[in-house]
JSON list of C-alpha atoms in Angstrom, two decimals:
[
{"chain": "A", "resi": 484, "resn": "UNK", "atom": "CA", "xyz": [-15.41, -12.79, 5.13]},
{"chain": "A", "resi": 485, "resn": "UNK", "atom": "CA", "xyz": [-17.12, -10.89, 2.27]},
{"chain": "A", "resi": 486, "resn": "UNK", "atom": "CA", "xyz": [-14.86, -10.60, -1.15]},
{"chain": "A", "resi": 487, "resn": "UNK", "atom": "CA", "xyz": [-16.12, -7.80, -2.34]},
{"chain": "A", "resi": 488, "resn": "UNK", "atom": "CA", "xyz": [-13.38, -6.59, -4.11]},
{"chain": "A", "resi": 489, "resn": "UNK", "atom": "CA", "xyz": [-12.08, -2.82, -4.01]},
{"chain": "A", "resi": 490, "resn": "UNK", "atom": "CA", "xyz": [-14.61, -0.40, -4.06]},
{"chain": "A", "resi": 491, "resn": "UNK", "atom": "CA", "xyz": [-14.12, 3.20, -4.31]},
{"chain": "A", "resi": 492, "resn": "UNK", "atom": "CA", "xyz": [-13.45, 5.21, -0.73]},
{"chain": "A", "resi": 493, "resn": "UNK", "atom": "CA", "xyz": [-13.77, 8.76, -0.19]},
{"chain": "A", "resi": 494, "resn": "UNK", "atom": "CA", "xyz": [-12.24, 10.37, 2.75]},
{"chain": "A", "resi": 495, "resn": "UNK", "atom": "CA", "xyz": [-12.07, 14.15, 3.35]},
{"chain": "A", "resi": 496, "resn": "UNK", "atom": "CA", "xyz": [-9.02, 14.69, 1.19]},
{"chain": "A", "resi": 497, "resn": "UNK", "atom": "CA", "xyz": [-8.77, 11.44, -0.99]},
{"chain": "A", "resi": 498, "resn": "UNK", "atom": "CA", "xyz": [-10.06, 9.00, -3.20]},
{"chain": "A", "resi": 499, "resn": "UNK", "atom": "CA", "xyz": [-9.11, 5.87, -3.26]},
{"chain": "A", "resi": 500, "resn": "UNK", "atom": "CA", "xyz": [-10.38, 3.34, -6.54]},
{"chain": "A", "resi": 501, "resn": "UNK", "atom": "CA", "xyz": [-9.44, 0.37, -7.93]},
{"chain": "A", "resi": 502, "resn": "UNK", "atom": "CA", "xyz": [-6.47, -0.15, -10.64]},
{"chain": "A", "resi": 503, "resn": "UNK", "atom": "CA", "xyz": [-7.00, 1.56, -14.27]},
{"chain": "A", "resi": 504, "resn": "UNK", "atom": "CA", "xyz": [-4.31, 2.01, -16.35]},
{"chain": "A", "resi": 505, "resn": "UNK", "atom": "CA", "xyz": [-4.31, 5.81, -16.79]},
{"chain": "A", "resi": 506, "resn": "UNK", "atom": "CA", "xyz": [-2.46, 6.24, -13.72]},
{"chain": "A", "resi": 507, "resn": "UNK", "atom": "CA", "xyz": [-0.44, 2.98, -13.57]},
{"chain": "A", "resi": 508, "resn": "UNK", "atom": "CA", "xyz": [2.64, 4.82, -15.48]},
{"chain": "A", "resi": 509, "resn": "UNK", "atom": "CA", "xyz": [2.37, 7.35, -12.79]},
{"chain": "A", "resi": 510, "resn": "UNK", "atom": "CA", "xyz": [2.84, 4.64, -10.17]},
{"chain": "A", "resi": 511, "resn": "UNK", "atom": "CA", "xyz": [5.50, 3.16, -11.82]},
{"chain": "A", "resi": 512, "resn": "UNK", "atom": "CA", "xyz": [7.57, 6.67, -11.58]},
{"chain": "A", "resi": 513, "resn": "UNK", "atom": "CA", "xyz": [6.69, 7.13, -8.00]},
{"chain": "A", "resi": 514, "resn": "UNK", "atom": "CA", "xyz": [8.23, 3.53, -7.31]},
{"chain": "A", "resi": 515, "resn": "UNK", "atom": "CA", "xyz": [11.11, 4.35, -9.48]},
{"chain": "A", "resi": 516, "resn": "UNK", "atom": "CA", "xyz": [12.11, 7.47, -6.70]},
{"chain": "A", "resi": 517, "resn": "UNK", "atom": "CA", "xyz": [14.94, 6.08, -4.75]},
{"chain": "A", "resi": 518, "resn": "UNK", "atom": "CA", "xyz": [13.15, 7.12, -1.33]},
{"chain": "A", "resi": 519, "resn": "UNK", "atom": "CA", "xyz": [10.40, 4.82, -2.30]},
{"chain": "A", "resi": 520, "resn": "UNK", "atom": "CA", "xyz": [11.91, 2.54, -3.54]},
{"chain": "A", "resi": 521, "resn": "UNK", "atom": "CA", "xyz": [14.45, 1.46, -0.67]},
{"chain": "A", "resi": 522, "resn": "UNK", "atom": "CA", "xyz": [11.51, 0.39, 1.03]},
{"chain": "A", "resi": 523, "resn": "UNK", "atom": "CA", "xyz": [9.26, -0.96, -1.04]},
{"chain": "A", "resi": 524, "resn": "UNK", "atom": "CA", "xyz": [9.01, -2.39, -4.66]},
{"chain": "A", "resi": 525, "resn": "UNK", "atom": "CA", "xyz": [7.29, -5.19, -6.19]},
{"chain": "A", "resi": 526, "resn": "UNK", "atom": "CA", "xyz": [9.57, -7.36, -8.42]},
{"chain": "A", "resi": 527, "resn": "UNK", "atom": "CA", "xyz": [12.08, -9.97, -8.72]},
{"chain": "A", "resi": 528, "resn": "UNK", "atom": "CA", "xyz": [15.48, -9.41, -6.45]},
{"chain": "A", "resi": 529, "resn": "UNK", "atom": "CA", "xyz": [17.63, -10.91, -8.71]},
{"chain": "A", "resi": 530, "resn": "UNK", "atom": "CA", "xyz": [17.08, -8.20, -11.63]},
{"chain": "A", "resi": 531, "resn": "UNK", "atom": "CA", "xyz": [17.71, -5.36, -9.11]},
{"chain": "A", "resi": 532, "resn": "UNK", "atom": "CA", "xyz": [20.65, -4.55, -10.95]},
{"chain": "A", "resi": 533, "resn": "UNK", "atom": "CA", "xyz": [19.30, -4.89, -14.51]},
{"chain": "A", "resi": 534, "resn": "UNK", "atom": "CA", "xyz": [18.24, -1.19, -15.10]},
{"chain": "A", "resi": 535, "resn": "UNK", "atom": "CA", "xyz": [16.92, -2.27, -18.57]},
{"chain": "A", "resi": 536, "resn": "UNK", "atom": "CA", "xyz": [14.11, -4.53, -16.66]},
{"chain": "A", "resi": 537, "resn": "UNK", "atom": "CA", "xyz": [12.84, -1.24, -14.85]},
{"chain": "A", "resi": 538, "resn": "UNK", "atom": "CA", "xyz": [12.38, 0.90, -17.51]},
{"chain": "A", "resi": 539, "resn": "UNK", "atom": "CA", "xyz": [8.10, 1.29, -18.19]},
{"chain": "A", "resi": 540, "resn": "UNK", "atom": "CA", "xyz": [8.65, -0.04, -21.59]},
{"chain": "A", "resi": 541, "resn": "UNK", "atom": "CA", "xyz": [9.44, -3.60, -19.93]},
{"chain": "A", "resi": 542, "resn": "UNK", "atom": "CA", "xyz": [6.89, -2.96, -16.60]},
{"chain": "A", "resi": 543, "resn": "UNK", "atom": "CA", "xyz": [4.17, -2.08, -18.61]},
{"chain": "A", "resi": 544, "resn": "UNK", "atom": "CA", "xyz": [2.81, -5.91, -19.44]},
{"chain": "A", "resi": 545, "resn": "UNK", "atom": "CA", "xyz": [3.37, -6.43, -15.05]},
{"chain": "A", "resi": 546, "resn": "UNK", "atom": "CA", "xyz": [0.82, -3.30, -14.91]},
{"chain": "A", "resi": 547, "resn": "UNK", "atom": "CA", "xyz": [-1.48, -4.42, -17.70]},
{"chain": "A", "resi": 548, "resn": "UNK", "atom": "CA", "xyz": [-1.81, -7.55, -15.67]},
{"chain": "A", "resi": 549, "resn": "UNK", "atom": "CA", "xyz": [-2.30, -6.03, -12.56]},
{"chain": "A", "resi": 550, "resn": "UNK", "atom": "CA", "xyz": [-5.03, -3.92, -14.12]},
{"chain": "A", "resi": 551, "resn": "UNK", "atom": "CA", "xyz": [-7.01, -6.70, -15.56]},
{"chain": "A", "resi": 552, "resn": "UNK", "atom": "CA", "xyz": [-7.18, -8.59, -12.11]},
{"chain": "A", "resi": 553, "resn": "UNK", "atom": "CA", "xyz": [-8.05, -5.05, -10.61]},
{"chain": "A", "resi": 554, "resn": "UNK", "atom": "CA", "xyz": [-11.91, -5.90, -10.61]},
{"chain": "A", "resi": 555, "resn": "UNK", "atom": "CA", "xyz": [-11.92, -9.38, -9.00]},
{"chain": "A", "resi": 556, "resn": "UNK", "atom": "CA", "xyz": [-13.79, -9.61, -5.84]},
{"chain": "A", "resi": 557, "resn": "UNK", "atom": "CA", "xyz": [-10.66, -11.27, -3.80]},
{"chain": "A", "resi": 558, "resn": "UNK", "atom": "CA", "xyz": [-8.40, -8.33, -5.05]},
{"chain": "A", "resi": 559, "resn": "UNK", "atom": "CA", "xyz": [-7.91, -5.35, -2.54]},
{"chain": "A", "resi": 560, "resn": "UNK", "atom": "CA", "xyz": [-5.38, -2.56, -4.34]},
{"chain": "A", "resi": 561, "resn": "UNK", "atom": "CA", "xyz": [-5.97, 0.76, -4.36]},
{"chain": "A", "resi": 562, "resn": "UNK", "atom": "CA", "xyz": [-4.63, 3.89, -6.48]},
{"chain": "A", "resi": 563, "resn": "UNK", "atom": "CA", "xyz": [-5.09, 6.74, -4.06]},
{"chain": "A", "resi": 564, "resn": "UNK", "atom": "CA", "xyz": [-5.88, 9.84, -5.89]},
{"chain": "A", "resi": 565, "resn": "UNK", "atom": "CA", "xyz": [-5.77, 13.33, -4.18]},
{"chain": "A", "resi": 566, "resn": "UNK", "atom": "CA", "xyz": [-9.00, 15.94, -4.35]},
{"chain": "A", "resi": 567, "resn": "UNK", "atom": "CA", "xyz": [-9.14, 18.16, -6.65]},
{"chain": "A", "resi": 568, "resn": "UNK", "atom": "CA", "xyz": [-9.21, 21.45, -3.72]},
{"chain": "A", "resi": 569, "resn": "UNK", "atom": "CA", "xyz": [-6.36, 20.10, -2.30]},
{"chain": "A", "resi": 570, "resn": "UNK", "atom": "CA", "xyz": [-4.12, 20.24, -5.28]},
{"chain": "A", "resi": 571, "resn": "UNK", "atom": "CA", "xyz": [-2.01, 22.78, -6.71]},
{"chain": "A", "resi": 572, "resn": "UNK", "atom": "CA", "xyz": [-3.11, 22.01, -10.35]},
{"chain": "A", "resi": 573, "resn": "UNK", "atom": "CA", "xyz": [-7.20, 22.11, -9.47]},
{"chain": "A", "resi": 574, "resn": "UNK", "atom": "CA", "xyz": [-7.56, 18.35, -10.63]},
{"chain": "A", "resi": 575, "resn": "UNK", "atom": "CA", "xyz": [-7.32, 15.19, -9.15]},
{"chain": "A", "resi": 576, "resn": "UNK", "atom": "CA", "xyz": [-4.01, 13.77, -8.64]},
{"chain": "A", "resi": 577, "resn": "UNK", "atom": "CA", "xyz": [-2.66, 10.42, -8.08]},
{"chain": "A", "resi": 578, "resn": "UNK", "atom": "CA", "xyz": [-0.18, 10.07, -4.70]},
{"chain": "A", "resi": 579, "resn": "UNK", "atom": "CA", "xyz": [0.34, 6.69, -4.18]},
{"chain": "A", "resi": 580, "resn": "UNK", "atom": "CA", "xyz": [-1.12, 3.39, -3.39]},
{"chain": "A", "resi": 581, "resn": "UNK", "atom": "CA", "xyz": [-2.58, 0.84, -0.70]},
{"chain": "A", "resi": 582, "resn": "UNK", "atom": "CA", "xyz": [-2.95, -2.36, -0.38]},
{"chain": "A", "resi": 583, "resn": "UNK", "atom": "CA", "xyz": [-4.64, -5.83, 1.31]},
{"chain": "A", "resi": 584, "resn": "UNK", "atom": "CA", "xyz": [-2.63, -8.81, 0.15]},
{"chain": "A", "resi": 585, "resn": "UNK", "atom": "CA", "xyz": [-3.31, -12.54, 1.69]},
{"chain": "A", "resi": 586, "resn": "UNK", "atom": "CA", "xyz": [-0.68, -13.42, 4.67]},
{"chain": "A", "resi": 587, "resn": "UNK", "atom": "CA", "xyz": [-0.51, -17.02, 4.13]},
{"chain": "A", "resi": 588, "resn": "UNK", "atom": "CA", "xyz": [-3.06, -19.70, 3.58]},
{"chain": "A", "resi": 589, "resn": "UNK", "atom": "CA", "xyz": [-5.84, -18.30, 5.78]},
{"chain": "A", "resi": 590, "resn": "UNK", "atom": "CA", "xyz": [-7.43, -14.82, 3.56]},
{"chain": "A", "resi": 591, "resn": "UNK", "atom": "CA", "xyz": [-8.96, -13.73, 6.32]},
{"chain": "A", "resi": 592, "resn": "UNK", "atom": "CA", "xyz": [-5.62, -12.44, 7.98]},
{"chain": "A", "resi": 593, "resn": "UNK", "atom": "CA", "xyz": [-4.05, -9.80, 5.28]},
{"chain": "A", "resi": 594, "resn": "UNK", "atom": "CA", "xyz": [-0.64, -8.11, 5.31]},
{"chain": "A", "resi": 595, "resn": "UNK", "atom": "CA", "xyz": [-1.11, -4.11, 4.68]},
{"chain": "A", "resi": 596, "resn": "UNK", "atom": "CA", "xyz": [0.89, -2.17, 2.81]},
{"chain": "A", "resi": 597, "resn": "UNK", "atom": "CA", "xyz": [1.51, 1.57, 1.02]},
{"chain": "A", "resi": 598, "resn": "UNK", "atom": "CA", "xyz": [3.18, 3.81, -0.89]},
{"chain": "A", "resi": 599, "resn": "UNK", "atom": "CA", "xyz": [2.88, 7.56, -1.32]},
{"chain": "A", "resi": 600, "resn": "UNK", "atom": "CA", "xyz": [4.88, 10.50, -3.63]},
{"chain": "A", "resi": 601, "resn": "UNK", "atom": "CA", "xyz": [7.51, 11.84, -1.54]},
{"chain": "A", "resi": 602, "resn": "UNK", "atom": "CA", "xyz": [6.64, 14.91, -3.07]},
{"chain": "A", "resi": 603, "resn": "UNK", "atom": "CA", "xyz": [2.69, 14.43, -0.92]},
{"chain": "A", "resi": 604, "resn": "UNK", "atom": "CA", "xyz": [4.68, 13.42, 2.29]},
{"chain": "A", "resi": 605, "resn": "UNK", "atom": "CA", "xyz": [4.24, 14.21, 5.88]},
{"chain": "A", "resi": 606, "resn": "UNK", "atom": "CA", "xyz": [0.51, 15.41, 5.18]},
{"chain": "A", "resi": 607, "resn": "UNK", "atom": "CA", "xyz": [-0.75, 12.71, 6.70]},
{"chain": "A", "resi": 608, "resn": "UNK", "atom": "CA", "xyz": [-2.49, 11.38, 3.51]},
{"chain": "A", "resi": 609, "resn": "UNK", "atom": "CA", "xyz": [-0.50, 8.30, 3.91]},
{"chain": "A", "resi": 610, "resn": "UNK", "atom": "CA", "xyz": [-2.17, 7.80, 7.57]},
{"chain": "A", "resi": 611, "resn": "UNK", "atom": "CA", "xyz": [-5.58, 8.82, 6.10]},
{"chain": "A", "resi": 612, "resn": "UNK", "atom": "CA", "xyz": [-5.74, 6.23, 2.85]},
{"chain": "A", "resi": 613, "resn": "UNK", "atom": "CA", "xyz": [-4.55, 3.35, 5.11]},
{"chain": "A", "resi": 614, "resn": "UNK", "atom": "CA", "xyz": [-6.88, 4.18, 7.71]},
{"chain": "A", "resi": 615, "resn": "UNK", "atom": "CA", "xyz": [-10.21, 4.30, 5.12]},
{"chain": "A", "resi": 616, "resn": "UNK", "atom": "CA", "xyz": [-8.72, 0.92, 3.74]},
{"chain": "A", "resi": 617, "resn": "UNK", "atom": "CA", "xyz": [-7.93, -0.85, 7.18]},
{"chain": "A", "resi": 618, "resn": "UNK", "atom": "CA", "xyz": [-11.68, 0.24, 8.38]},
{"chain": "A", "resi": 619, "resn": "UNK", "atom": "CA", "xyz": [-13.05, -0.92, 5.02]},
{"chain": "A", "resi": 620, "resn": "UNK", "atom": "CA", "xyz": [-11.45, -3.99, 5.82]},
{"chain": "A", "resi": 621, "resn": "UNK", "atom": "CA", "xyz": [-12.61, -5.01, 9.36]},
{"chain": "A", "resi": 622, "resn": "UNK", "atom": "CA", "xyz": [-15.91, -3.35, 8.41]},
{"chain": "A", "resi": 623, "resn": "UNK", "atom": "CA", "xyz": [-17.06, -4.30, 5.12]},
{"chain": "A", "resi": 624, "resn": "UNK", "atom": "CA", "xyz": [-14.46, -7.04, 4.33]},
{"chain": "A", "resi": 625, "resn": "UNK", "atom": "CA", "xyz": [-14.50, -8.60, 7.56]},
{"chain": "A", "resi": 626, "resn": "UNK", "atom": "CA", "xyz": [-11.27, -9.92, 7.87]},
{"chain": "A", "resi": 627, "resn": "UNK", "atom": "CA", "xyz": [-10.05, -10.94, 11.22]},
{"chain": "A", "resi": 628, "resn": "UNK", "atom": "CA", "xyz": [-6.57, -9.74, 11.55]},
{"chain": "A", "resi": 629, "resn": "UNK", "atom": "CA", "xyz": [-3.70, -7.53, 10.12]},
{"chain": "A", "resi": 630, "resn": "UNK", "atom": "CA", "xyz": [-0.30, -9.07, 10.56]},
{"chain": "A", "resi": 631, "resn": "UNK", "atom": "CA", "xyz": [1.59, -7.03, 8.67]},
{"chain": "A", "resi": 632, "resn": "UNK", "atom": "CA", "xyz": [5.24, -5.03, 9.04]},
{"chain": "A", "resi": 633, "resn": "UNK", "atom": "CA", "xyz": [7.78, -2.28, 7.92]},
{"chain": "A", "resi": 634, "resn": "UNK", "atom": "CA", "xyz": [11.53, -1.85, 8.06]},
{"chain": "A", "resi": 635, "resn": "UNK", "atom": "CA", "xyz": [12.40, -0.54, 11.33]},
{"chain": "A", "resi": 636, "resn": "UNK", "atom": "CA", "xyz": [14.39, 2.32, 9.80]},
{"chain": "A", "resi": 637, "resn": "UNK", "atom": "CA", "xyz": [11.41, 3.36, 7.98]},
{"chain": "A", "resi": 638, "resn": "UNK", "atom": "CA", "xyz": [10.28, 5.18, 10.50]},
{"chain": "A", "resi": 639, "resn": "UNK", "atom": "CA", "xyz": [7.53, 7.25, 8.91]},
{"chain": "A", "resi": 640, "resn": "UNK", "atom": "CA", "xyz": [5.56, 3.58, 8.54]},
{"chain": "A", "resi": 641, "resn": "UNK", "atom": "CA", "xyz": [5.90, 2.68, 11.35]},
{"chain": "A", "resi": 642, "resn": "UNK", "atom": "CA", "xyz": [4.44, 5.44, 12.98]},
{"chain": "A", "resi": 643, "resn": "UNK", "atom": "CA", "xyz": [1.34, 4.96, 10.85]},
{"chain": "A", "resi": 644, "resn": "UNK", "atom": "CA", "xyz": [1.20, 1.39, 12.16]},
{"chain": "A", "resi": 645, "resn": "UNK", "atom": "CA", "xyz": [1.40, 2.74, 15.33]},
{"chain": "A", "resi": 646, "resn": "UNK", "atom": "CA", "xyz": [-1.19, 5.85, 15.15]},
{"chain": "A", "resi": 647, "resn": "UNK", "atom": "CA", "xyz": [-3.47, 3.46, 13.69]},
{"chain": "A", "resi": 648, "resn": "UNK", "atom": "CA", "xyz": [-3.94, 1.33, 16.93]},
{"chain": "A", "resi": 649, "resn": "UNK", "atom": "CA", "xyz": [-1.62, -1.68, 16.06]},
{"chain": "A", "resi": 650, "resn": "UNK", "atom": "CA", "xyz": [0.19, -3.71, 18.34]},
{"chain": "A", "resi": 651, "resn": "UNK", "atom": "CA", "xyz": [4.20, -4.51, 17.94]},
{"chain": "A", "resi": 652, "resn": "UNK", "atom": "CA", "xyz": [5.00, -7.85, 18.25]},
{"chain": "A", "resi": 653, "resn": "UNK", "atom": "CA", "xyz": [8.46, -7.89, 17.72]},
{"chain": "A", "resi": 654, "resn": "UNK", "atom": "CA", "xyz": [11.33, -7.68, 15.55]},
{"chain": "A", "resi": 655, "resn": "UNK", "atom": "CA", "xyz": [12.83, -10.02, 12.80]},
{"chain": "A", "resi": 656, "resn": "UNK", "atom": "CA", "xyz": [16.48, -9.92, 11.11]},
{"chain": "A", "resi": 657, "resn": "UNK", "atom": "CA", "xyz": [15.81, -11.04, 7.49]},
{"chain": "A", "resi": 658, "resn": "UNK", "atom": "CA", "xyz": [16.46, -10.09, 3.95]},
{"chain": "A", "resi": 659, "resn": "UNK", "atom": "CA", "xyz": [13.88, -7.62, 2.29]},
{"chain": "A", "resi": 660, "resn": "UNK", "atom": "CA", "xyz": [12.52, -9.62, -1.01]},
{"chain": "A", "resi": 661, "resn": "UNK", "atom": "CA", "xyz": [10.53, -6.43, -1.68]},
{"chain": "A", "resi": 662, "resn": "UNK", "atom": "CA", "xyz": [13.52, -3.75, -2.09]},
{"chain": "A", "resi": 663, "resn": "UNK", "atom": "CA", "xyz": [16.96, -2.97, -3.70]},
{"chain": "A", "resi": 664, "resn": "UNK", "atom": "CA", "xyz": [19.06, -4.26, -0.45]},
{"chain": "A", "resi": 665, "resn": "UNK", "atom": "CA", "xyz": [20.90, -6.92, -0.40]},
{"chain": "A", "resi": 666, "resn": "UNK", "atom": "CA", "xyz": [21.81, -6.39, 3.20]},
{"chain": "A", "resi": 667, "resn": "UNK", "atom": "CA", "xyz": [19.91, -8.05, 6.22]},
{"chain": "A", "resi": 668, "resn": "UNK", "atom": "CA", "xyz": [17.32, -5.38, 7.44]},
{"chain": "A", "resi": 669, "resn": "UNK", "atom": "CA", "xyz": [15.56, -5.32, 10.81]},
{"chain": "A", "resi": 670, "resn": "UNK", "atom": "CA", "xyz": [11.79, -5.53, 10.35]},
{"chain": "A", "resi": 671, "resn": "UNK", "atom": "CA", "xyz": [9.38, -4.36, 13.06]},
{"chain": "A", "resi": 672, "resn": "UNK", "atom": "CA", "xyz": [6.26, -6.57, 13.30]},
{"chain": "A", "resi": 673, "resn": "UNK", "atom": "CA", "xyz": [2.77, -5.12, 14.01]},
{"chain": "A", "resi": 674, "resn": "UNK", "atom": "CA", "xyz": [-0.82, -6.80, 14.19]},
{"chain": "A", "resi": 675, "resn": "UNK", "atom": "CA", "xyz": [-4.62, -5.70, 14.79]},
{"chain": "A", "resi": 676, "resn": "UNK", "atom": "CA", "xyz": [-7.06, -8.09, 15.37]},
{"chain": "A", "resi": 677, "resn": "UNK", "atom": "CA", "xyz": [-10.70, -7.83, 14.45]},
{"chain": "A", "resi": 678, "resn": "UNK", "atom": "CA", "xyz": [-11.69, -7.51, 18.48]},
{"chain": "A", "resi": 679, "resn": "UNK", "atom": "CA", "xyz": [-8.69, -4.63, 18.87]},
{"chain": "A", "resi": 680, "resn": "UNK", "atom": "CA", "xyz": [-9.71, -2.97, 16.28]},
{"chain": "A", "resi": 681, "resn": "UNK", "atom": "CA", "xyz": [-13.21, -2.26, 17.25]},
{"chain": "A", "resi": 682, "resn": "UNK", "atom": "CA", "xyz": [-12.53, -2.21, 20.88]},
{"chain": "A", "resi": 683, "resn": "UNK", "atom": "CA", "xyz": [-9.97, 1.08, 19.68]},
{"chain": "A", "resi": 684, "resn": "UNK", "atom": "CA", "xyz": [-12.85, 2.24, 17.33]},
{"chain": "A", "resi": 685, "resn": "UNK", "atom": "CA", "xyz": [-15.59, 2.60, 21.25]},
{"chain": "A", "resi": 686, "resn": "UNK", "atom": "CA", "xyz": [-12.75, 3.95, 23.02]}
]
């Protein structure tokens, strides 16, 4: 496994760099939208209900930290901006997020995960920034394997799990330590392994 940290990746329609802070207050709103949010949200559970602890005043030192780790090489987060010709402003815009976090003790299996405006939606730029990062991954990175997941009523990541070549592996009945429920949620479960992934790639 190479940690080479997270270089910048162009696609056709995005860019997707490494954390600076001029957008991080930008993320923060797009995580503060209730549609994002019910599915995924970095923080502590308990203070779900603490309004005060949400507000960017108080999440600005979590983002400040995030940005100085941004640049080690065993750090893969990306802000995913949008191209300039494909906005309605004519300059780049940030959308969302993706990320490569360690699953466990063993780095070289990583747990995926995204985030996009709801405002960008069913574009398919979600689909297209987790693709560029899942082949920089097997490709560059050379991880091993994806275990990874998504609520099962979030349907729209699932289906990127899915058009993306994974496999589901199941189903788990658990509490979400990543979102505002408190209710048990049904998780689906997907993996890729290295081999899969390049045997999808030649087919």
């Amino acid at each position: 496994m190479n940690l080479i940290g997270s270089k910048t990746i162009e696609t056709e329609r995005l860019i997707l760099r490494s954390s600076k802070m001029e957008e991080q207050k930008r993320l923060w709103e797009i995580l503060m939208i209730p549609d994002v949010n019910k599915w995924y949200l970095t923080g502590a559970k308990k203070l779900a209900n603490n309004p005060e602890h949400w507000t960017w005043e108080n999440q600005k030192k979590f983002y400040k930290s995030k940005v100085l780790k941004s640049n080690n090489n065993d750090i893969f987060v990306w802000s995913v901006f949008l191209k300039p010709k494909y906005t309605n402003s004519g300059y780049e815009e940030i959308i969302g997020q993706v990320s490569a976090q360690e699953n466990g003790e063993d780095i070289t299996i990583r747990d995926v995960g995204w985030y996009m405006d709801p405002t960008y939606q069913g574009k398919g730029y979600a689909t297209e920034a987790a693709k560029a990062m899942i082949d920089y991954m097997f490709k560059e990175v050379e991880i091993i394997e994806i275990s990874s997941g998504a609520v099962k009523d979030n349907t729209a990541s699932c289906r990127i799990f899915e058009k993306l070549g994974f496999n589901k592996v199941g189903e788990v009945i658990e509490e979400s330590p990543y979102t505002f429920y408190d209710e048990l949620l049904t998780f689906s479960k997907y993996e890729l392994t290295r081999e899969d992934y390049f045997n999808n790639e030649n087919n």
